[in-house]
């Protein structure tokens, strides 16, 4: 994670295990149940879409939940 001043949020890198990102994206931390506010999705490429890797811009208010090994559950569309 790192601070992205120009976007007023934190960049979180991760891998999506299943599904496809959809509009109105929101996640919940599986450990705490706390919501994670996603400001945007950055730099999707054919390679990152194929591998499930994503860069999310997350609200600074949720910095405590942006840690290695955390699992977030969210709205997905099956069959990606």
Short mmCIF file of C-alpha atoms in Angstrom, two decimals:
data_model
loop_
_atom_site.label_atom_id
_atom_site.label_comp_id
_atom_site.label_asym_id
_atom_site.label_seq_id
_atom_site.Cartn_x
_atom_site.Cartn_y
_atom_site.Cartn_z
CA UNK A 1 0.00 0.00 0.00
CA UNK A 2 1.12 3.54 -0.61
CA UNK A 3 -0.44 6.99 -0.46
CA UNK A 4 -1.57 8.42 -3.79
CA UNK A 5 -1.83 12.12 -3.03
CA UNK A 6 -3.23 13.09 -6.44
CA UNK A 7 -6.15 10.64 -6.02
CA UNK A 8 -6.67 11.38 -2.31
CA UNK A 9 -6.47 7.72 -1.39
CA UNK A 10 -4.27 4.68 -0.86
CA UNK A 11 -3.22 2.27 -3.56
CA UNK A 12 -3.83 -1.35 -2.57
CA UNK A 13 -2.49 -4.16 -4.74
CA UNK A 14 -4.15 -7.54 -4.70
CA UNK A 15 -5.40 -10.58 -6.54
CA UNK A 16 -9.04 -11.29 -7.20
CA UNK A 17 -9.81 -14.96 -6.64
CA UNK A 18 -13.10 -15.10 -8.54
CA UNK A 19 -15.45 -12.85 -10.48
CA UNK A 20 -15.21 -9.54 -12.29
CA UNK A 21 -15.07 -6.01 -10.95
CA UNK A 22 -18.41 -4.21 -11.31
CA UNK A 23 -19.55 -0.61 -11.00
CA UNK A 24 -20.39 0.62 -7.54
CA UNK A 25 -17.53 -1.49 -6.20
CA UNK A 26 -17.49 -2.11 -2.47
CA UNK A 27 -15.75 -4.64 -0.27
CA UNK A 28 -16.06 -5.92 3.28
CA UNK A 29 -13.07 -7.07 5.30
CA UNK A 30 -13.73 -10.76 6.04
CA UNK A 31 -12.04 -10.66 9.45
CA UNK A 32 -13.81 -7.61 10.88
CA UNK A 33 -16.83 -7.14 8.61
CA UNK A 34 -15.82 -3.50 8.17
CA UNK A 35 -16.64 -1.87 4.83
CA UNK A 36 -13.77 -0.80 2.56
CA UNK A 37 -14.50 2.23 0.42
CA UNK A 38 -12.99 1.93 -3.05
CA UNK A 39 -12.42 5.23 -4.82
CA UNK A 40 -11.28 3.68 -8.10
CA UNK A 41 -9.56 0.90 -9.99
CA UNK A 42 -6.25 1.82 -11.61
CA UNK A 43 -4.40 0.56 -14.64
CA UNK A 44 -6.35 -2.54 -15.70
CA UNK A 45 -4.51 -4.25 -18.55
CA UNK A 46 -5.23 -7.48 -20.43
CA UNK A 47 -2.49 -9.19 -18.41
CA UNK A 48 -3.73 -8.02 -15.00
CA UNK A 49 -7.31 -8.87 -15.93
CA UNK A 50 -6.23 -12.39 -16.96
CA UNK A 51 -4.19 -12.96 -13.78
CA UNK A 52 -6.72 -11.34 -11.45
CA UNK A 53 -4.26 -8.71 -10.21
CA UNK A 54 -5.70 -5.28 -9.50
CA UNK A 55 -4.66 -1.91 -8.16
CA UNK A 56 -7.42 -0.34 -6.12
CA UNK A 57 -7.51 3.20 -4.79
CA UNK A 58 -9.01 2.95 -1.32
CA UNK A 59 -10.20 5.65 1.08
CA UNK A 60 -7.53 6.73 3.57
CA UNK A 61 -10.15 6.17 6.28
CA UNK A 62 -9.74 2.42 5.67
CA UNK A 63 -5.93 2.32 5.96
CA UNK A 64 -6.01 -0.13 8.88
CA UNK A 65 -7.69 -2.72 6.63
CA UNK A 66 -5.13 -2.42 3.82
CA UNK A 67 -2.57 -4.96 4.99
CA UNK A 68 -0.85 -7.99 3.42
CA UNK A 69 -2.86 -11.15 3.85
CA UNK A 70 -6.21 -9.45 4.42
CA UNK A 71 -9.16 -10.93 2.53
CA UNK A 72 -11.93 -8.69 1.24
CA UNK A 73 -15.26 -9.97 0.00
CA UNK A 74 -17.23 -7.97 -2.50
CA UNK A 75 -19.80 -7.83 -5.20
CA UNK A 76 -18.70 -10.00 -8.10
CA UNK A 77 -20.18 -11.41 -11.28
CA UNK A 78 -19.43 -15.13 -11.67
CA UNK A 79 -17.99 -16.64 -14.82
CA UNK A 80 -15.21 -14.17 -15.55
#
